CSV table of C-alpha atoms in Angstrom, one decimal:
chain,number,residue,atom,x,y,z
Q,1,UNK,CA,60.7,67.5,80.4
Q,2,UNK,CA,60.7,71.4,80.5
Q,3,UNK,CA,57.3,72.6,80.7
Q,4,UNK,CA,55.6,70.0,81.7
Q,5,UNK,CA,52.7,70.3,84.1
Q,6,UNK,CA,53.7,68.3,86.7
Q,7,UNK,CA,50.8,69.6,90.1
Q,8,UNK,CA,47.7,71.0,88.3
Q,9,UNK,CA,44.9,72.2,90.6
Q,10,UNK,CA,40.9,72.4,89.2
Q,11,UNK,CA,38.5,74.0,91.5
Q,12,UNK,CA,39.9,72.9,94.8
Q,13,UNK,CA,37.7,72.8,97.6
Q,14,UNK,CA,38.0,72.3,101.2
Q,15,UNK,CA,35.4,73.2,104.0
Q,16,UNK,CA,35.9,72.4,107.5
Q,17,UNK,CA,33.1,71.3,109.5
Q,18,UNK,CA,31.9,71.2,113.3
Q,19,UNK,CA,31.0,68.3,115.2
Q,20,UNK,CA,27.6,68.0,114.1
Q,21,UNK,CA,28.8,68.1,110.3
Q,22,UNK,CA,27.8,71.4,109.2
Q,23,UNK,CA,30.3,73.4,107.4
Q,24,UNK,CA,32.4,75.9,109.6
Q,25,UNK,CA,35.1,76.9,107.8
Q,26,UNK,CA,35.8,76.9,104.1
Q,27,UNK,CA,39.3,77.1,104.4
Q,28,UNK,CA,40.2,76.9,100.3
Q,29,UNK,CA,37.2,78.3,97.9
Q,30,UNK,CA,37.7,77.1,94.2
Q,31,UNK,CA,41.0,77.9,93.5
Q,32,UNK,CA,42.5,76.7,90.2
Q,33,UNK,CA,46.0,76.5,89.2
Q,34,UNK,CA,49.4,74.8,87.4
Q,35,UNK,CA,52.8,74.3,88.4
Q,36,UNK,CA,55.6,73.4,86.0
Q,37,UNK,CA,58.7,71.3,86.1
Q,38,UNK,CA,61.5,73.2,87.1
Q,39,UNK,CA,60.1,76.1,88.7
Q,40,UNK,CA,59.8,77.8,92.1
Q,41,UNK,CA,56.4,78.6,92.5
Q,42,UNK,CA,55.2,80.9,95.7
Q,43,UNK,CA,52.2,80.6,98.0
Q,44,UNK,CA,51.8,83.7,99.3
Q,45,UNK,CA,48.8,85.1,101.6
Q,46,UNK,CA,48.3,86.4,105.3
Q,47,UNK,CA,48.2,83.8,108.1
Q,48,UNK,CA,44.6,82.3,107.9
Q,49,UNK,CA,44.4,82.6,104.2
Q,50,UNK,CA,44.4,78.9,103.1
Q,51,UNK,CA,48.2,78.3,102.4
Q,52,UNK,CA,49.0,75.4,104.9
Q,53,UNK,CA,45.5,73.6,104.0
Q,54,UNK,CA,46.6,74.0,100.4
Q,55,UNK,CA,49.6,72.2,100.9
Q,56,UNK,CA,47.9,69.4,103.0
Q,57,UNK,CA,45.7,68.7,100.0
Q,58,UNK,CA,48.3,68.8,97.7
Q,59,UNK,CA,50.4,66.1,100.1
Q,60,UNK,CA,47.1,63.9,100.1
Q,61,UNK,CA,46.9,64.6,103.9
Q,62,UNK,CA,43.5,66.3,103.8
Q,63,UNK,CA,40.8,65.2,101.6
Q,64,UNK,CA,39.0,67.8,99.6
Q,65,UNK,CA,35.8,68.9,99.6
Q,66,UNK,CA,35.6,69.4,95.7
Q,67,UNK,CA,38.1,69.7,92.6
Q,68,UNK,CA,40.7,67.6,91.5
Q,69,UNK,CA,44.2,67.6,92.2
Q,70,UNK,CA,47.3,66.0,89.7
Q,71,UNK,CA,50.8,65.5,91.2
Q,72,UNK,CA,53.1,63.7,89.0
Q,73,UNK,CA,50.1,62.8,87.0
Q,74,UNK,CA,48.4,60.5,90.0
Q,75,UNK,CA,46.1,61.8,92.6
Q,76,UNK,CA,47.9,62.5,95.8
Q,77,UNK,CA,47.3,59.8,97.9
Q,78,UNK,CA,49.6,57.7,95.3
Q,79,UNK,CA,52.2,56.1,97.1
Q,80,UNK,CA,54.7,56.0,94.5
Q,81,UNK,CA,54.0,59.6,94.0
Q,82,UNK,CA,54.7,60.4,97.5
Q,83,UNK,CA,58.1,59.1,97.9
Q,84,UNK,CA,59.1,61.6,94.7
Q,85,UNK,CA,58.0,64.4,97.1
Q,86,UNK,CA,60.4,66.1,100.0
Q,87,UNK,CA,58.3,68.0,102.8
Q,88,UNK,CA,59.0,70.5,105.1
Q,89,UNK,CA,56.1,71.2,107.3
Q,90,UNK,CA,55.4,74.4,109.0
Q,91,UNK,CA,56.8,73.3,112.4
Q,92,UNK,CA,58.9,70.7,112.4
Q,93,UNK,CA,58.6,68.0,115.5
Q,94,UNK,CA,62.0,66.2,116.1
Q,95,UNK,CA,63.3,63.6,118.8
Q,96,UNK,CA,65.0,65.7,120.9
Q,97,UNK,CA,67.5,63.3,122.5
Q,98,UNK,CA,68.8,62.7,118.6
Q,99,UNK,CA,71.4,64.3,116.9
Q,100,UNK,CA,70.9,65.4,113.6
Q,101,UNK,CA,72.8,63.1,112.1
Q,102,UNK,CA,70.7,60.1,113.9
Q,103,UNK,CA,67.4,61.9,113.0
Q,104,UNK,CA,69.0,61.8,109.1
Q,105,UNK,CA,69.5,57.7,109.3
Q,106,UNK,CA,66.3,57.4,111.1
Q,107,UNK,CA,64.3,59.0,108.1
Q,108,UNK,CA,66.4,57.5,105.7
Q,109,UNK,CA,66.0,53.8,106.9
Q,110,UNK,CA,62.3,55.0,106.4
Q,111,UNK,CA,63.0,56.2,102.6
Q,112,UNK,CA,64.8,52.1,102.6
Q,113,UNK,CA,68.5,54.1,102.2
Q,114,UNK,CA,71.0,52.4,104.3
Q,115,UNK,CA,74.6,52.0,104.1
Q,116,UNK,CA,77.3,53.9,102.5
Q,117,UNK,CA,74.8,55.7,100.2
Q,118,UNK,CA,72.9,56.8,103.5
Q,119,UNK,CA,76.0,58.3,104.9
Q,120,UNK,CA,77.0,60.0,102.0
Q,121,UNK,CA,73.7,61.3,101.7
Q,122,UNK,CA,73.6,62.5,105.4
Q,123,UNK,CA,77.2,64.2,104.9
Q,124,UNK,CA,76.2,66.0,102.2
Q,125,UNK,CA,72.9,67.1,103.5
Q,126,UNK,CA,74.0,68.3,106.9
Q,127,UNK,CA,77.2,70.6,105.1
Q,128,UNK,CA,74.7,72.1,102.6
Q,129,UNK,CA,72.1,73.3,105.0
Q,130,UNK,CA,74.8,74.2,107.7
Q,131,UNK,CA,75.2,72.1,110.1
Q,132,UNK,CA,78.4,70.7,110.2
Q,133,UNK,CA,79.6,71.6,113.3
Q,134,UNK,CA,76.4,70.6,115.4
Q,135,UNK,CA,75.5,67.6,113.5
Q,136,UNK,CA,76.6,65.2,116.9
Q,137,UNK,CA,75.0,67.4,119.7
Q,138,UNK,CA,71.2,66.6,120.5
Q,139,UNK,CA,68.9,68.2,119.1
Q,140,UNK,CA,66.8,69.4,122.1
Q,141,UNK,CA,70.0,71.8,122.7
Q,142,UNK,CA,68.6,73.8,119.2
Q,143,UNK,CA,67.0,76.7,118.9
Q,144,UNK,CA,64.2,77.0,116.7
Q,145,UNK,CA,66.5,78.3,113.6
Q,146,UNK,CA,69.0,75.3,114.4
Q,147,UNK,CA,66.1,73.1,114.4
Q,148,UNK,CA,65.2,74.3,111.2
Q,149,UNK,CA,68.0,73.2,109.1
Q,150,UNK,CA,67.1,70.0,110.7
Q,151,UNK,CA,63.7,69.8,109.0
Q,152,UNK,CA,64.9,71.0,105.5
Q,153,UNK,CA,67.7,68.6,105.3
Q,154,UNK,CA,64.9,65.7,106.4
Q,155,UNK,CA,62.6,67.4,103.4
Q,156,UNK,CA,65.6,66.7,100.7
Q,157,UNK,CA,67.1,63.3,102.3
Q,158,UNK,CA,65.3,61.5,99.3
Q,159,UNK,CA,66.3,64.0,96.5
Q,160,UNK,CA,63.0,64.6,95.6
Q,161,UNK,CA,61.5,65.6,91.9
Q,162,UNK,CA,59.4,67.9,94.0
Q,163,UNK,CA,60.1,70.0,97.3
Q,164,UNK,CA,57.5,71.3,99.5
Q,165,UNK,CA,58.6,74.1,101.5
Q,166,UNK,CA,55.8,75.4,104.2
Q,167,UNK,CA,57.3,78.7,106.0
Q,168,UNK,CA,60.7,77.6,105.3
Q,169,UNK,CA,62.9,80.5,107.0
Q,170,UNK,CA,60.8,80.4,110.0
Q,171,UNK,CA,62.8,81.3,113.4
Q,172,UNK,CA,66.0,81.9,111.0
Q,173,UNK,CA,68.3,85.1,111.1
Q,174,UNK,CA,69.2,86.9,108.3
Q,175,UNK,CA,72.1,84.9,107.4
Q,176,UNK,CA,69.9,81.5,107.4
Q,177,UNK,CA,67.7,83.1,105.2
Q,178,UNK,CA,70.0,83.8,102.9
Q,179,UNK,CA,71.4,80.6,103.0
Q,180,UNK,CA,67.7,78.9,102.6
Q,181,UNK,CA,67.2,80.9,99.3
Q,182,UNK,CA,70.5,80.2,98.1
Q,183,UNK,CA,69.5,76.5,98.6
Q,184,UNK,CA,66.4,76.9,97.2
Q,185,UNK,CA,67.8,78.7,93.6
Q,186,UNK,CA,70.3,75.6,93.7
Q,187,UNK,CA,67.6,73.3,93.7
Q,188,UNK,CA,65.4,75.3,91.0
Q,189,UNK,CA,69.2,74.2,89.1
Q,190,UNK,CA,69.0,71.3,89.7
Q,191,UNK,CA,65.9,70.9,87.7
Q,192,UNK,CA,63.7,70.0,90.7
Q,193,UNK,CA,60.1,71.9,91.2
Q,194,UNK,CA,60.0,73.7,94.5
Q,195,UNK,CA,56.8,74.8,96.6
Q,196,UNK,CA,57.2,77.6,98.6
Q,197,UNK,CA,54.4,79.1,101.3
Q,198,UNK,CA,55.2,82.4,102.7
Q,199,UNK,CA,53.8,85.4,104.4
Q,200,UNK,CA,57.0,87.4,103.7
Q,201,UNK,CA,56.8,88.8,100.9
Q,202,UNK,CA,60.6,89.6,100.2
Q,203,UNK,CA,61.1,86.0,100.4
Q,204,UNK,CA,59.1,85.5,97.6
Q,205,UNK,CA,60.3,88.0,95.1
Q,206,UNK,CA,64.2,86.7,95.7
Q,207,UNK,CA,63.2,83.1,94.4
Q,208,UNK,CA,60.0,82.8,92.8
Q,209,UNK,CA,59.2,82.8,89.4
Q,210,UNK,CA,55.4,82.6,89.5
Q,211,UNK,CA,53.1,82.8,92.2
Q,212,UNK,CA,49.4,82.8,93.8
Q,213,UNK,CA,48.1,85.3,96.4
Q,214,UNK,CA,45.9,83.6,98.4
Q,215,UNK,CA,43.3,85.8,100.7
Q,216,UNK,CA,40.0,84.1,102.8
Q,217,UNK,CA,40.9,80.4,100.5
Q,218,UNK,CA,40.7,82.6,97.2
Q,219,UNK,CA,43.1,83.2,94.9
Q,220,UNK,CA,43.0,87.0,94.2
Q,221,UNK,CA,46.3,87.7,92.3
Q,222,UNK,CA,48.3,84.9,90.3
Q,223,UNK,CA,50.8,84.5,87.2
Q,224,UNK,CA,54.3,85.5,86.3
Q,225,UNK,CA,55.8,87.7,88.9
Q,226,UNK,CA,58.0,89.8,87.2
Q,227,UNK,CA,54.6,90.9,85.2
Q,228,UNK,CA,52.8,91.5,88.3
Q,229,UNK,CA,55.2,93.5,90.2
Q,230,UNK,CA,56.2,95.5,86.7
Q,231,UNK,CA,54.8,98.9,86.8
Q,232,UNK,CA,54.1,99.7,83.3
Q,233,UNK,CA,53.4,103.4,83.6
Q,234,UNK,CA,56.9,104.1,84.5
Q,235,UNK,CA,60.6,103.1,83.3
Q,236,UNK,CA,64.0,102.8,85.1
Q,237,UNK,CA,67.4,103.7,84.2
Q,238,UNK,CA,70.3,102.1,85.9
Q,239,UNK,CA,73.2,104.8,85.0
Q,240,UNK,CA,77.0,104.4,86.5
Q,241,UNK,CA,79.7,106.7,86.3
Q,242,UNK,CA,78.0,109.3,84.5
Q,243,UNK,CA,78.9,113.1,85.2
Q,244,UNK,CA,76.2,114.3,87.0
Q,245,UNK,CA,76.5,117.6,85.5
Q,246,UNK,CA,74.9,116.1,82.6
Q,247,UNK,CA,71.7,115.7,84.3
Q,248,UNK,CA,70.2,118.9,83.4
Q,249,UNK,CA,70.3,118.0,80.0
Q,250,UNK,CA,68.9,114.8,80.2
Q,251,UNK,CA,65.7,116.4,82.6
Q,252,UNK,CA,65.1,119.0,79.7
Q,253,UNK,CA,64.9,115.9,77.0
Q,254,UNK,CA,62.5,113.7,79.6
Q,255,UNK,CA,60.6,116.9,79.7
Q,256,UNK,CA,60.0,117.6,76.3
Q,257,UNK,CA,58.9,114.3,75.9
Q,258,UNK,CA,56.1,114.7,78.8
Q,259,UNK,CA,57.9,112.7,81.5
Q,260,UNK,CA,59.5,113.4,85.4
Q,261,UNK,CA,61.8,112.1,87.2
Q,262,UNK,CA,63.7,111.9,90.5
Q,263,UNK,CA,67.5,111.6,90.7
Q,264,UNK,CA,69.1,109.8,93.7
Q,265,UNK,CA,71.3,107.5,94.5
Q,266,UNK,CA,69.7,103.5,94.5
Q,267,UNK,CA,69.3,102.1,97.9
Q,268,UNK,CA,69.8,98.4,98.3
Q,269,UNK,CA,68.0,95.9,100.6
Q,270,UNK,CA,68.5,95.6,104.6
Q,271,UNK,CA,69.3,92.2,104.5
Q,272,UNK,CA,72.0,92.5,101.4
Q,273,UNK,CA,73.6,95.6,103.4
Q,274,UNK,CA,73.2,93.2,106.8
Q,275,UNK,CA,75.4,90.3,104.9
Q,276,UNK,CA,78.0,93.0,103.4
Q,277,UNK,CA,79.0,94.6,106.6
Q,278,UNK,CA,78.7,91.3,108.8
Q,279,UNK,CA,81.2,89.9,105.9
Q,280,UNK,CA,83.7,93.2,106.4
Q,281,UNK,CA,83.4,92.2,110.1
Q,282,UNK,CA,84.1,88.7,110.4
């Protein structure tokens, strides 16, 4: 159902505490907030801020201090509730003398998916993050972006309602980034919720549609992100194949209103300039 609240987060709480029991750490301080069906929502914040523990709590693998936490409309420990959630953890441990594809049927014995349905599942899985032609060599052979693909194909094995996506592009070059938010906009197509934890920030603004900023376990910046990033003291104007002898004109009429501006040519990202010219080159 679009709209629907389907991970809603009141006061959460977590403090870490030493040996003796008295609190050391307080890792997430009283953050507050709802994610909806359908969307890709970011977690974004330095290392240390809180993101990972976040996520634990929200996976019912920590137990929080104080709040309360909603997933699917259960708390998170709910077992049911957990097999409707894909995970990719922040580093991914893997037997190394498997091959992907073994490391697939493994997990998805574990999910009860055997049989033609598994393969299926595992062929499909192991083309759409990239793998195809290393899906039968072990994967202590991998390097840590190979090992990668590994994880997020484990993380969608049982098509979950809701993927949870912890530093997902980690160790990847350029063109597995790409490919990892291409996957994740399918996904948001799909109708599925994604989670996505980040430090980088470009990441974020390709894919997400709302986000938090976390800082020291507190939220300090959250909401739509195309309202957050919009600059509303200042306008843009996209113009193509205008005569730029015209531009004199249009200066005196943004002057007489009580505006400036700059004329130049738009530069586009690194990474879309990286995948242009490798693509020319191949």
């Amino acid at each position: 159902m679009e709209n629907e609240c389907i991970i809603k987060v009141e006061n959460l709480q977590k403090v870490f505490k030493d040996f003796w029991l008295r609190p050391k750490t307080r890792a997430v301080d009283g953050i507050s907030f709802s994610i909806k069906r359908g969307e890709v929502f970011g977690l974004l914040g330095p290392n240390g801020s809180g993101k990972s523990t976040t996520i634990k709590l929200l996976l019912g693998l920590l137990k929080p201090t104080a709040g309360k936490i909603s997933v699917l409309g259960h708390e998170p420990t709910h077992t049911i509730t957990k097999q409707r959630i894909g995970y990719l953890p922040e580093l991914s441990y893997l037997y190394k003398y498997l091959t992907p594809r073994e490391t697939l049927r493994y997990y998805a014995g574990l999910f009860g998916l055997r049989g033609k349905a598994a393969e299926e599942r595992i062929n499909k899985l192991i083309e759409q993050v990239g793998l195809s032609s290393a899906a039968d060599r072990a994967v202590g052979e991998f390097s840590k972006g190979m090992a990668r693909r590994v994880g997020l194909a484990q993380a969608l094995l049982n098509d979950p309602e809701i993927v949870v996506l912890d530093e997902p592009t980690s160790g990847l070059d350029p063109i597995g980034r790409y490919d990892v938010k291409q996957l994740v906009k399918e996904l948001a197509k799909q109708g599925k919720t994604v989670l996505l934890s980040s430090h980088l920030l470009s990441e974020i603004e390709d894919v997400c549609t709302s986000v938090i900023i976390l800082s020291q376990g507190k939220i300090i910046a959250q909401g739509d992100l195309y309202k957050i990033l919009a600059d509303q003291n200042r306008v843009q104007l996209n113009i193509e194949g205008m005569d730029l002898s015209a531009l004199p004109k249009i200066a005196e009429q943004i002057s007489a209103a009580g505006g400036t501006y700059k004329a130049g040519h738009p530069r586009m990202p690194l990474e879309e300039y990286f995948l242009k010219e490798l693509g020319k080159n191949k």
